[in-house]
Amino acid sequence: MSVRKRWLILTVGLLLCSYTWAGAQEIKRSQVPSIILNRFETEFRNARDVEWERKPGLYEVEFEIGPWEHKVHYDRDGMKVYHDREIGADQLPLMVKDAIRRKYPGCSLKDMKHIDRKGQITYEVEIKTADGRERELVLDEKGAVRSDRRD
């Protein structure tokens, strides 16, 4: 590989890293606007291991309640615009489970998330197919597959 090509790859890599760093920044609890903090603490009283980040136009908080991890985004006005949370197989709607089993008979369910984007509910489910392949599915509440990709 030529020196020029190496420099180009290095420069692009550094630019991507700096963009990622500039896009999200960890912040202290004291730096979170009170309207957001109050709404968070009211809704998620039992949250532990709370970590805040500032992203362009959003405040992101990651935390745990019991054994489950959560991620919530608030806009500048304190409105919750996104919430994903880990769930167990017993919390997946029957229509979602049935759709997965119809598409991938004999599969095993691995990691599952309930995702709420401004009231639009989807489920992200990682599965292992009967032949050992790993897939990541996104389904709506009625079991319609919105995304199916190799994991």
PDB file of C-alpha atoms in Angstrom:
ATOM      1  CA  MET A   1       0.000   0.000   0.000  1.00  0.00           C
ATOM      2  CA  SER A   2       1.393   3.402  -0.927  1.00  0.00           C
ATOM      3  CA  VAL A   3       2.238   6.032   1.673  1.00  0.00           C
ATOM      4  CA  ARG A   4      -0.361   8.357   0.175  1.00  0.00           C
ATOM      5  CA  LYS A   5      -3.088   5.729   0.541  1.00  0.00           C
ATOM      6  CA  ARG A   6      -2.079   5.063   4.161  1.00  0.00           C
ATOM      7  CA  TRP A   7      -2.264   8.763   4.996  1.00  0.00           C
ATOM      8  CA  LEU A   8      -5.690   8.993   3.388  1.00  0.00           C
ATOM      9  CA  ILE A   9      -6.974   6.031   5.401  1.00  0.00           C
ATOM     10  CA  LEU A  10      -5.476   7.440   8.618  1.00  0.00           C
ATOM     11  CA  THR A  11      -6.977  10.891   7.986  1.00  0.00           C
ATOM     12  CA  VAL A  12     -10.443   9.504   7.260  1.00  0.00           C
ATOM     13  CA  GLY A  13     -10.240   7.319  10.375  1.00  0.00           C
ATOM     14  CA  LEU A  14      -9.284  10.273  12.566  1.00  0.00           C
ATOM     15  CA  LEU A  15     -12.084  12.390  11.119  1.00  0.00           C
ATOM     16  CA  LEU A  16     -14.638   9.663  11.812  1.00  0.00           C
ATOM     17  CA  CYS A  17     -13.366   9.272  15.388  1.00  0.00           C
ATOM     18  CA  SER A  18     -13.517  13.012  16.033  1.00  0.00           C
ATOM     19  CA  TYR A  19     -17.036  13.201  14.566  1.00  0.00           C
ATOM     20  CA  THR A  20     -18.180  10.369  16.842  1.00  0.00           C
ATOM     21  CA  TRP A  21     -16.630  12.055  19.875  1.00  0.00           C
ATOM     22  CA  ALA A  22     -18.167  15.433  18.999  1.00  0.00           C
ATOM     23  CA  GLY A  23     -21.576  13.829  18.413  1.00  0.00           C
ATOM     24  CA  ALA A  24     -22.002  12.510  21.955  1.00  0.00           C
ATOM     25  CA  GLN A  25     -20.463  13.640  25.190  1.00  0.00           C
ATOM     26  CA  GLU A  26     -20.833  12.217  28.675  1.00  0.00           C
ATOM     27  CA  ILE A  27     -22.187  14.746  31.143  1.00  0.00           C
ATOM     28  CA  LYS A  28     -22.729  14.923  34.881  1.00  0.00           C
ATOM     29  CA  ARG A  29     -26.168  14.805  36.478  1.00  0.00           C
ATOM     30  CA  SER A  30     -25.748  18.476  37.415  1.00  0.00           C
ATOM     31  CA  GLN A  31     -25.476  19.370  33.703  1.00  0.00           C
ATOM     32  CA  VAL A  32     -28.873  17.886  32.821  1.00  0.00           C
ATOM     33  CA  PRO A  33     -31.663  20.485  32.582  1.00  0.00           C
ATOM     34  CA  SER A  34     -34.011  20.292  35.571  1.00  0.00           C
ATOM     35  CA  ILE A  35     -37.125  19.616  33.461  1.00  0.00           C
ATOM     36  CA  ILE A  36     -35.471  16.505  31.989  1.00  0.00           C
ATOM     37  CA  LEU A  37     -34.019  15.359  35.293  1.00  0.00           C
ATOM     38  CA  ASN A  38     -37.371  15.762  37.075  1.00  0.00           C
ATOM     39  CA  ARG A  39     -39.231  13.793  34.423  1.00  0.00           C
ATOM     40  CA  PHE A  40     -36.622  11.053  34.451  1.00  0.00           C
ATOM     41  CA  GLU A  41     -36.534  10.739  38.243  1.00  0.00           C
ATOM     42  CA  THR A  42     -40.330  10.744  38.472  1.00  0.00           C
ATOM     43  CA  GLU A  43     -40.798   7.985  35.901  1.00  0.00           C
ATOM     44  CA  PHE A  44     -37.771   5.855  36.766  1.00  0.00           C
ATOM     45  CA  ARG A  45     -37.508   6.075  40.573  1.00  0.00           C
ATOM     46  CA  ASN A  46     -35.678   2.736  40.870  1.00  0.00           C
ATOM     47  CA  ALA A  47     -33.019   3.487  38.241  1.00  0.00           C
ATOM     48  CA  ARG A  48     -29.434   2.613  39.127  1.00  0.00           C
ATOM     49  CA  ASP A  49     -26.077   2.921  37.354  1.00  0.00           C
ATOM     50  CA  VAL A  50     -27.365   6.063  35.640  1.00  0.00           C
ATOM     51  CA  GLU A  51     -25.165   7.584  32.915  1.00  0.00           C
ATOM     52  CA  TRP A  52     -26.020  10.739  30.959  1.00  0.00           C
ATOM     53  CA  GLU A  53     -24.818  11.847  27.518  1.00  0.00           C
ATOM     54  CA  ARG A  54     -25.463  14.971  25.519  1.00  0.00           C
ATOM     55  CA  LYS A  55     -26.113  14.361  21.836  1.00  0.00           C
ATOM     56  CA  PRO A  56     -27.063  16.900  19.167  1.00  0.00           C
ATOM     57  CA  GLY A  57     -30.575  18.018  20.161  1.00  0.00           C
ATOM     58  CA  LEU A  58     -30.988  15.244  22.743  1.00  0.00           C
ATOM     59  CA  TYR A  59     -30.115  14.050  26.211  1.00  0.00           C
ATOM     60  CA  GLU A  60     -29.544  10.312  26.465  1.00  0.00           C
ATOM     61  CA  VAL A  61     -29.657   8.379  29.704  1.00  0.00           C
ATOM     62  CA  GLU A  62     -28.667   4.752  30.154  1.00  0.00           C
ATOM     63  CA  PHE A  63     -29.597   2.943  33.349  1.00  0.00           C
ATOM     64  CA  GLU A  64     -30.740  -0.308  34.886  1.00  0.00           C
ATOM     65  CA  ILE A  65     -33.910  -1.289  36.682  1.00  0.00           C
ATOM     66  CA  GLY A  66     -33.633  -4.748  38.167  1.00  0.00           C
ATOM     67  CA  PRO A  67     -31.786  -6.956  35.689  1.00  0.00           C
ATOM     68  CA  TRP A  68     -32.898  -4.910  32.651  1.00  0.00           C
ATOM     69  CA  GLU A  69     -30.950  -2.198  30.824  1.00  0.00           C
ATOM     70  CA  HIS A  70     -32.757   0.884  29.531  1.00  0.00           C
ATOM     71  CA  LYS A  71     -31.888   3.739  27.195  1.00  0.00           C
ATOM     72  CA  VAL A  72     -34.036   6.882  26.997  1.00  0.00           C
ATOM     73  CA  HIS A  73     -33.718  10.006  24.837  1.00  0.00           C
ATOM     74  CA  TYR A  74     -35.249  13.330  25.857  1.00  0.00           C
ATOM     75  CA  ASP A  75     -35.502  16.354  23.593  1.00  0.00           C
ATOM     76  CA  ARG A  76     -34.529  19.833  24.814  1.00  0.00           C
ATOM     77  CA  ASP A  77     -38.077  20.426  26.090  1.00  0.00           C
ATOM     78  CA  GLY A  78     -37.957  17.344  28.293  1.00  0.00           C
ATOM     79  CA  MET A  79     -40.190  15.178  26.117  1.00  0.00           C
ATOM     80  CA  LYS A  80     -39.305  11.500  25.971  1.00  0.00           C
ATOM     81  CA  VAL A  81     -38.785  10.671  22.295  1.00  0.00           C
ATOM     82  CA  TYR A  82     -37.208   7.216  22.558  1.00  0.00           C
ATOM     83  CA  HIS A  83     -37.072   4.401  25.096  1.00  0.00           C
ATOM     84  CA  ASP A  84     -35.595   0.971  24.616  1.00  0.00           C
ATOM     85  CA  ARG A  85     -35.513  -1.617  27.334  1.00  0.00           C
ATOM     86  CA  GLU A  86     -34.402  -5.198  27.568  1.00  0.00           C
ATOM     87  CA  ILE A  87     -37.193  -7.694  28.103  1.00  0.00           C
ATOM     88  CA  GLY A  88     -37.600 -11.414  28.628  1.00  0.00           C
ATOM     89  CA  ALA A  89     -39.292 -13.833  26.230  1.00  0.00           C
ATOM     90  CA  ASP A  90     -42.347 -13.845  28.504  1.00  0.00           C
ATOM     91  CA  GLN A  91     -42.831 -10.140  27.737  1.00  0.00           C
ATOM     92  CA  LEU A  92     -42.917 -10.548  23.944  1.00  0.00           C
ATOM     93  CA  PRO A  93     -46.455 -10.348  22.537  1.00  0.00           C
ATOM     94  CA  LEU A  94     -47.779 -13.680  21.290  1.00  0.00           C
ATOM     95  CA  MET A  95     -48.190 -12.291  17.747  1.00  0.00           C
ATOM     96  CA  VAL A  96     -44.490 -11.363  17.696  1.00  0.00           C
ATOM     97  CA  LYS A  97     -43.394 -14.789  18.943  1.00  0.00           C
ATOM     98  CA  ASP A  98     -45.659 -16.531  16.423  1.00  0.00           C
ATOM     99  CA  ALA A  99     -44.307 -14.443  13.537  1.00  0.00           C
ATOM    100  CA  ILE A 100     -40.719 -15.283  14.488  1.00  0.00           C
ATOM    101  CA  ARG A 101     -41.456 -19.006  14.820  1.00  0.00           C
ATOM    102  CA  ARG A 102     -43.291 -19.063  11.465  1.00  0.00           C
ATOM    103  CA  LYS A 103     -40.358 -17.406   9.712  1.00  0.00           C
ATOM    104  CA  TYR A 104     -37.635 -19.339  11.593  1.00  0.00           C
ATOM    105  CA  PRO A 105     -39.035 -22.659  12.885  1.00  0.00           C
ATOM    106  CA  GLY A 106     -36.920 -24.170  15.638  1.00  0.00           C
ATOM    107  CA  CYS A 107     -35.071 -20.945  16.389  1.00  0.00           C
ATOM    108  CA  SER A 108     -34.080 -19.876  19.872  1.00  0.00           C
ATOM    109  CA  LEU A 109     -34.720 -16.370  21.163  1.00  0.00           C
ATOM    110  CA  LYS A 110     -31.662 -14.608  22.566  1.00  0.00           C
ATOM    111  CA  ASP A 111     -31.724 -10.886  23.377  1.00  0.00           C
ATOM    112  CA  MET A 112     -34.977  -8.922  23.190  1.00  0.00           C
ATOM    113  CA  LYS A 113     -35.815  -5.225  23.416  1.00  0.00           C
ATOM    114  CA  HIS A 114     -39.070  -3.295  23.581  1.00  0.00           C
ATOM    115  CA  ILE A 115     -38.590  -0.012  21.689  1.00  0.00           C
ATOM    116  CA  ASP A 116     -40.907   2.999  21.919  1.00  0.00           C
ATOM    117  CA  ARG A 117     -40.270   5.824  19.432  1.00  0.00           C
ATOM    118  CA  LYS A 118     -42.835   8.511  20.212  1.00  0.00           C
ATOM    119  CA  GLY A 119     -45.553   5.901  20.705  1.00  0.00           C
ATOM    120  CA  GLN A 120     -44.517   3.624  17.827  1.00  0.00           C
ATOM    121  CA  ILE A 121     -43.719   0.267  19.438  1.00  0.00           C
ATOM    122  CA  THR A 122     -41.337  -2.249  17.915  1.00  0.00           C
ATOM    123  CA  TYR A 123     -39.475  -5.277  19.209  1.00  0.00           C
ATOM    124  CA  GLU A 124     -35.851  -6.023  18.400  1.00  0.00           C
ATOM    125  CA  VAL A 125     -35.110  -9.719  18.775  1.00  0.00           C
ATOM    126  CA  GLU A 126     -31.841 -11.549  18.284  1.00  0.00           C
ATOM    127  CA  ILE A 127     -32.342 -15.190  17.389  1.00  0.00           C
ATOM    128  CA  LYS A 128     -30.295 -18.249  16.618  1.00  0.00           C
ATOM    129  CA  THR A 129     -31.833 -20.181  13.740  1.00  0.00           C
ATOM    130  CA  ALA A 130     -32.200 -23.958  13.737  1.00  0.00           C
ATOM    131  CA  ASP A 131     -29.098 -24.189  11.521  1.00  0.00           C
ATOM    132  CA  GLY A 132     -27.037 -22.006  13.908  1.00  0.00           C
ATOM    133  CA  ARG A 133     -27.125 -18.642  12.117  1.00  0.00           C
ATOM    134  CA  GLU A 134     -27.673 -15.499  14.163  1.00  0.00           C
ATOM    135  CA  ARG A 135     -30.233 -12.931  12.983  1.00  0.00           C
ATOM    136  CA  GLU A 136     -31.569  -9.639  14.275  1.00  0.00           C
ATOM    137  CA  LEU A 137     -35.251  -9.013  13.653  1.00  0.00           C
ATOM    138  CA  VAL A 138     -37.345  -5.899  14.186  1.00  0.00           C
ATOM    139  CA  LEU A 139     -41.090  -6.497  14.371  1.00  0.00           C
ATOM    140  CA  ASP A 140     -44.089  -4.315  15.121  1.00  0.00           C
ATOM    141  CA  GLU A 141     -46.675  -5.134  17.800  1.00  0.00           C
ATOM    142  CA  LYS A 142     -48.703  -7.250  15.377  1.00  0.00           C
ATOM    143  CA  GLY A 143     -45.724  -9.360  14.316  1.00  0.00           C
ATOM    144  CA  ALA A 144     -45.012  -7.714  10.965  1.00  0.00           C
ATOM    145  CA  VAL A 145     -41.287  -7.996  10.233  1.00  0.00           C
ATOM    146  CA  ARG A 146     -39.819  -4.546   9.597  1.00  0.00           C
ATOM    147  CA  SER A 147     -36.191  -5.652   9.399  1.00  0.00           C
ATOM    148  CA  ASP A 148     -34.375  -8.974   9.183  1.00  0.00           C
ATOM    149  CA  ARG A 149     -30.613  -8.992   8.974  1.00  0.00           C
ATOM    150  CA  ARG A 150     -27.698 -11.214   9.741  1.00  0.00           C
ATOM    151  CA  ASP A 151     -26.251 -10.476  13.160  1.00  0.00           C
TER     152      ASP A 151
END
